[in-house]
Amino acid sequence: MSVNLSKGQAISLEKNDGGTLTAVRMGLGWQAAKRRGLFGSRTKEIDLDASAVLFAEKQPVDVVFFRHLVSDDGSVRHTGDNLVGGVGQGGDDEAILVDLQRVPVHIDQIVFTVNSFTGQTFQEVENAFCRLVDESNGQELARYTLAGGGEYTAQIMAKVHRAGSGWTMTALGTAANGRTFQDLMPVILPHL
């Protein structure tokens, strides 16, 4: 059973049977908003990019994104760049896989971001979501839906962070402006 998260809400990533998750997928989906024009409605392709920034004691130590698909230690992997969105008709357009058992012990937080590399704003996006899936069985654990568009080009979506011997996911949903994860660092840091 999936939990619909609201901004700032956190959930433990322990399984109902008391076990811990071993691998999760952070999925990102979106569609281009339909625009009305003189000759009917039309859509424009929207290219959003998912990134995962790995932190150790509030310091960025690695990143996974469309130009660096696998973390240096191999524990985090991006499945590839989707340039248009909406292809999955409600499914994931981009995904980042995290092998929680392989994440080095010094990595204490992984922050997931979404940005428009081409600079289109979220006013041009609809049905955008970020979801966490148990990769061992495909069960959706949590979903964070972006409500409404805005004059921003990025979102700090969520973070997965160590909590004792397990992990917790927190929905962040913070609007930002930037074409790359580097542009978003000043907005990410207060959430660590």
mmCIF file of C-alpha atoms in Angstrom:
data_model
loop_
_atom_site.group_PDB
_atom_site.id
_atom_site.type_symbol
_atom_site.label_atom_id
_atom_site.label_comp_id
_atom_site.label_asym_id
_atom_site.label_seq_id
_atom_site.Cartn_x
_atom_site.Cartn_y
_atom_site.Cartn_z
ATOM 1 C CA MET A 1 0.000 0.000 0.000
ATOM 2 C CA SER A 2 1.388 3.359 -1.059
ATOM 3 C CA VAL A 3 1.436 6.485 1.091
ATOM 4 C CA ASN A 4 0.654 9.830 -0.546
ATOM 5 C CA LEU A 5 3.090 12.250 1.018
ATOM 6 C CA SER A 6 2.561 15.917 1.635
ATOM 7 C CA LYS A 7 5.390 18.427 1.735
ATOM 8 C CA GLY A 8 7.628 17.822 4.750
ATOM 9 C CA GLN A 9 6.109 14.438 5.613
ATOM 10 C CA ALA A 10 8.508 11.570 6.357
ATOM 11 C CA ILE A 11 8.039 7.796 6.294
ATOM 12 C CA SER A 12 10.254 5.007 7.563
ATOM 13 C CA LEU A 13 11.549 2.638 4.926
ATOM 14 C CA GLU A 14 11.179 -0.436 7.111
ATOM 15 C CA LYS A 15 9.029 -3.201 5.683
ATOM 16 C CA ASN A 16 5.768 -4.133 7.406
ATOM 17 C CA ASP A 17 7.319 -7.459 8.481
ATOM 18 C CA GLY A 18 10.076 -5.597 10.351
ATOM 19 C CA GLY A 19 12.706 -6.185 7.669
ATOM 20 C CA THR A 20 14.506 -3.389 5.935
ATOM 21 C CA LEU A 21 14.431 -2.420 2.308
ATOM 22 C CA THR A 22 17.476 -3.399 0.322
ATOM 23 C CA ALA A 23 16.900 -1.513 -2.928
ATOM 24 C CA VAL A 24 14.556 1.299 -3.929
ATOM 25 C CA ARG A 25 13.711 3.132 -7.119
ATOM 26 C CA MET A 26 12.953 6.826 -7.134
ATOM 27 C CA GLY A 27 10.697 7.262 -10.156
ATOM 28 C CA LEU A 28 9.881 10.568 -11.803
ATOM 29 C CA GLY A 29 6.976 11.111 -14.162
ATOM 30 C CA TRP A 30 5.534 14.144 -15.926
ATOM 31 C CA GLN A 31 3.583 15.333 -18.906
ATOM 32 C CA ALA A 32 3.610 18.522 -20.919
ATOM 33 C CA ALA A 33 0.639 20.718 -20.067
ATOM 34 C CA LYS A 34 -1.805 21.252 -22.916
ATOM 35 C CA ARG A 35 -1.925 24.818 -24.137
ATOM 36 C CA ARG A 36 -4.882 26.415 -25.853
ATOM 37 C CA GLY A 37 -4.149 28.304 -29.007
ATOM 38 C CA LEU A 38 -5.986 29.738 -31.974
ATOM 39 C CA PHE A 39 -6.125 26.366 -33.665
ATOM 40 C CA GLY A 40 -6.994 24.176 -30.665
ATOM 41 C CA SER A 41 -4.870 22.732 -27.908
ATOM 42 C CA ARG A 42 -1.297 21.610 -28.353
ATOM 43 C CA THR A 43 1.533 20.314 -26.231
ATOM 44 C CA LYS A 44 5.202 21.080 -26.293
ATOM 45 C CA GLU A 45 7.846 18.522 -25.344
ATOM 46 C CA ILE A 46 9.234 19.065 -21.850
ATOM 47 C CA ASP A 47 12.647 17.730 -20.822
ATOM 48 C CA LEU A 48 12.960 17.289 -17.065
ATOM 49 C CA ASP A 49 16.040 15.715 -15.504
ATOM 50 C CA ALA A 50 16.199 13.663 -12.310
ATOM 51 C CA SER A 51 19.355 13.789 -10.195
ATOM 52 C CA ALA A 52 20.482 12.260 -6.916
ATOM 53 C CA VAL A 53 23.072 14.088 -4.833
ATOM 54 C CA LEU A 54 24.858 11.965 -2.229
ATOM 55 C CA PHE A 55 25.919 13.716 0.969
ATOM 56 C CA ALA A 56 28.246 12.840 3.829
ATOM 57 C CA GLU A 57 27.895 15.116 6.845
ATOM 58 C CA LYS A 58 26.220 17.838 4.760
ATOM 59 C CA GLN A 59 28.969 17.772 2.125
ATOM 60 C CA PRO A 60 28.180 16.645 -1.441
ATOM 61 C CA VAL A 61 30.430 13.696 -2.319
ATOM 62 C CA ASP A 62 28.874 12.310 -5.522
ATOM 63 C CA VAL A 63 25.991 12.868 -7.914
ATOM 64 C CA VAL A 64 24.023 10.718 -10.327
ATOM 65 C CA PHE A 65 22.358 12.411 -13.306
ATOM 66 C CA PHE A 66 22.035 12.063 -17.079
ATOM 67 C CA ARG A 67 25.745 12.749 -17.667
ATOM 68 C CA HIS A 68 27.006 10.563 -14.775
ATOM 69 C CA LEU A 69 24.665 7.565 -14.692
ATOM 70 C CA VAL A 70 26.333 5.559 -11.899
ATOM 71 C CA SER A 71 27.727 6.744 -8.573
ATOM 72 C CA ASP A 72 31.444 6.218 -8.077
ATOM 73 C CA ASP A 73 30.771 3.374 -5.619
ATOM 74 C CA GLY A 74 28.085 1.780 -7.855
ATOM 75 C CA SER A 75 25.283 1.959 -5.279
ATOM 76 C CA VAL A 76 23.150 4.540 -7.150
ATOM 77 C CA ARG A 77 22.240 4.234 -10.834
ATOM 78 C CA HIS A 78 20.249 6.462 -13.213
ATOM 79 C CA THR A 79 18.296 4.513 -15.868
ATOM 80 C CA GLY A 80 18.776 7.143 -18.580
ATOM 81 C CA ASP A 81 17.599 10.495 -19.857
ATOM 82 C CA ASN A 82 14.020 10.939 -21.112
ATOM 83 C CA LEU A 83 13.757 14.041 -23.269
ATOM 84 C CA VAL A 84 9.969 14.372 -23.561
ATOM 85 C CA GLY A 85 8.103 12.934 -20.539
ATOM 86 C CA GLY A 86 4.660 11.383 -20.551
ATOM 87 C CA VAL A 87 5.825 8.386 -22.541
ATOM 88 C CA GLY A 88 4.889 5.978 -19.769
ATOM 89 C CA GLN A 89 1.298 7.312 -19.561
ATOM 90 C CA GLY A 90 1.462 7.656 -15.797
ATOM 91 C CA GLY A 91 4.571 5.519 -15.289
ATOM 92 C CA ASP A 92 8.126 6.579 -14.573
ATOM 93 C CA ASP A 93 9.784 8.668 -17.258
ATOM 94 C CA GLU A 94 13.136 8.653 -15.479
ATOM 95 C CA ALA A 95 14.268 6.533 -12.545
ATOM 96 C CA ILE A 96 17.166 6.374 -10.131
ATOM 97 C CA LEU A 97 17.901 3.023 -8.469
ATOM 98 C CA VAL A 98 19.469 2.955 -5.006
ATOM 99 C CA ASP A 99 20.982 -0.236 -3.582
ATOM 100 C CA LEU A 100 20.641 0.745 0.079
ATOM 101 C CA GLN A 101 22.889 -2.112 1.238
ATOM 102 C CA ARG A 102 25.744 -0.895 -0.987
ATOM 103 C CA VAL A 103 25.532 2.797 -0.081
ATOM 104 C CA PRO A 104 28.790 3.477 1.790
ATOM 105 C CA VAL A 105 28.320 4.031 5.503
ATOM 106 C CA HIS A 106 29.647 7.609 5.342
ATOM 107 C CA ILE A 107 26.818 8.608 2.940
ATOM 108 C CA ASP A 108 24.011 9.726 5.248
ATOM 109 C CA GLN A 109 21.610 11.469 2.833
ATOM 110 C CA ILE A 110 20.609 11.230 -0.799
ATOM 111 C CA VAL A 111 18.642 14.197 -2.152
ATOM 112 C CA PHE A 112 16.552 13.815 -5.307
ATOM 113 C CA THR A 113 16.069 16.823 -7.534
ATOM 114 C CA VAL A 114 14.243 17.581 -10.765
ATOM 115 C CA ASN A 115 15.199 20.391 -13.078
ATOM 116 C CA SER A 116 14.375 21.683 -16.530
ATOM 117 C CA PHE A 117 17.693 21.759 -18.356
ATOM 118 C CA THR A 118 16.110 23.740 -21.192
ATOM 119 C CA GLY A 119 14.674 26.325 -18.778
ATOM 120 C CA GLN A 120 10.962 25.605 -19.227
ATOM 121 C CA THR A 121 8.968 26.381 -16.093
ATOM 122 C CA PHE A 122 6.714 24.025 -14.178
ATOM 123 C CA GLN A 123 3.748 26.020 -15.521
ATOM 124 C CA GLU A 124 4.335 23.980 -18.661
ATOM 125 C CA VAL A 125 4.273 20.666 -16.746
ATOM 126 C CA GLU A 126 1.354 18.647 -15.398
ATOM 127 C CA ASN A 127 0.869 15.329 -13.615
ATOM 128 C CA ALA A 128 4.412 15.468 -12.226
ATOM 129 C CA PHE A 129 5.252 13.054 -9.438
ATOM 130 C CA CYS A 130 8.099 11.439 -7.624
ATOM 131 C CA ARG A 131 7.602 7.972 -6.129
ATOM 132 C CA LEU A 132 9.582 5.463 -4.133
ATOM 133 C CA VAL A 133 9.278 1.798 -5.111
ATOM 134 C CA ASP A 134 10.564 -1.327 -3.335
ATOM 135 C CA GLU A 135 12.765 -2.663 -6.125
ATOM 136 C CA SER A 136 12.593 -6.238 -4.795
ATOM 137 C CA ASN A 137 8.846 -6.595 -5.489
ATOM 138 C CA GLY A 138 7.799 -3.491 -7.479
ATOM 139 C CA GLN A 139 5.501 -2.246 -4.705
ATOM 140 C CA GLU A 140 5.071 1.529 -4.557
ATOM 141 C CA LEU A 141 5.856 2.701 -1.043
ATOM 142 C CA ALA A 142 5.306 6.439 -1.276
ATOM 143 C CA ARG A 143 4.322 9.061 -3.805
ATOM 144 C CA TYR A 144 4.752 12.809 -3.788
ATOM 145 C CA THR A 145 2.687 14.664 -6.380
ATOM 146 C CA LEU A 146 3.623 18.166 -7.437
ATOM 147 C CA ALA A 147 0.545 20.315 -7.032
ATOM 148 C CA GLY A 148 0.167 23.027 -9.656
ATOM 149 C CA GLY A 149 2.827 24.630 -11.784
ATOM 150 C CA GLY A 150 4.825 27.712 -11.111
ATOM 151 C CA GLU A 151 7.394 30.123 -12.439
ATOM 152 C CA TYR A 152 10.262 27.906 -11.313
ATOM 153 C CA THR A 153 12.453 25.515 -13.273
ATOM 154 C CA ALA A 154 13.326 22.960 -10.588
ATOM 155 C CA GLN A 155 12.133 21.090 -7.511
ATOM 156 C CA ILE A 156 13.992 19.610 -4.585
ATOM 157 C CA MET A 157 11.701 16.568 -4.521
ATOM 158 C CA ALA A 158 12.662 14.309 -1.639
ATOM 159 C CA LYS A 159 15.501 12.895 0.377
ATOM 160 C CA VAL A 160 16.345 9.455 1.696
ATOM 161 C CA HIS A 161 18.399 9.620 4.874
ATOM 162 C CA ARG A 162 19.767 7.261 7.471
ATOM 163 C CA ALA A 163 17.701 6.877 10.614
ATOM 164 C CA GLY A 164 19.409 4.561 13.097
ATOM 165 C CA SER A 165 20.055 1.292 11.292
ATOM 166 C CA GLY A 166 17.468 2.000 8.582
ATOM 167 C CA TRP A 167 16.419 4.705 6.141
ATOM 168 C CA THR A 168 13.646 7.327 6.056
ATOM 169 C CA MET A 169 12.186 9.212 3.105
ATOM 170 C CA THR A 170 11.085 12.833 3.487
ATOM 171 C CA ALA A 171 9.060 14.682 0.848
ATOM 172 C CA LEU A 172 10.577 18.135 0.362
ATOM 173 C CA GLY A 173 8.753 19.668 -2.601
ATOM 174 C CA THR A 174 10.730 22.880 -2.571
ATOM 175 C CA ALA A 175 10.537 25.036 -5.689
ATOM 176 C CA ALA A 176 13.793 26.415 -7.057
ATOM 177 C CA ASN A 177 15.369 27.834 -10.172
ATOM 178 C CA GLY A 178 18.233 26.191 -11.953
ATOM 179 C CA ARG A 179 19.111 24.166 -15.007
ATOM 180 C CA THR A 180 21.379 21.674 -13.204
ATOM 181 C CA PHE A 181 21.801 20.125 -9.770
ATOM 182 C CA GLN A 182 24.786 22.461 -9.199
ATOM 183 C CA ASP A 183 22.469 25.452 -9.542
ATOM 184 C CA LEU A 184 20.247 23.931 -6.837
ATOM 185 C CA MET A 185 22.869 23.429 -4.130
ATOM 186 C CA PRO A 186 22.010 26.665 -2.221
ATOM 187 C CA VAL A 187 18.388 25.463 -1.993
ATOM 188 C CA ILE A 188 19.324 21.860 -1.082
ATOM 189 C CA LEU A 189 21.659 22.684 1.806
ATOM 190 C CA PRO A 190 18.979 23.971 4.250
ATOM 191 C CA HIS A 191 17.188 20.595 3.950
ATOM 192 C CA LEU A 192 20.133 18.557 5.186
#
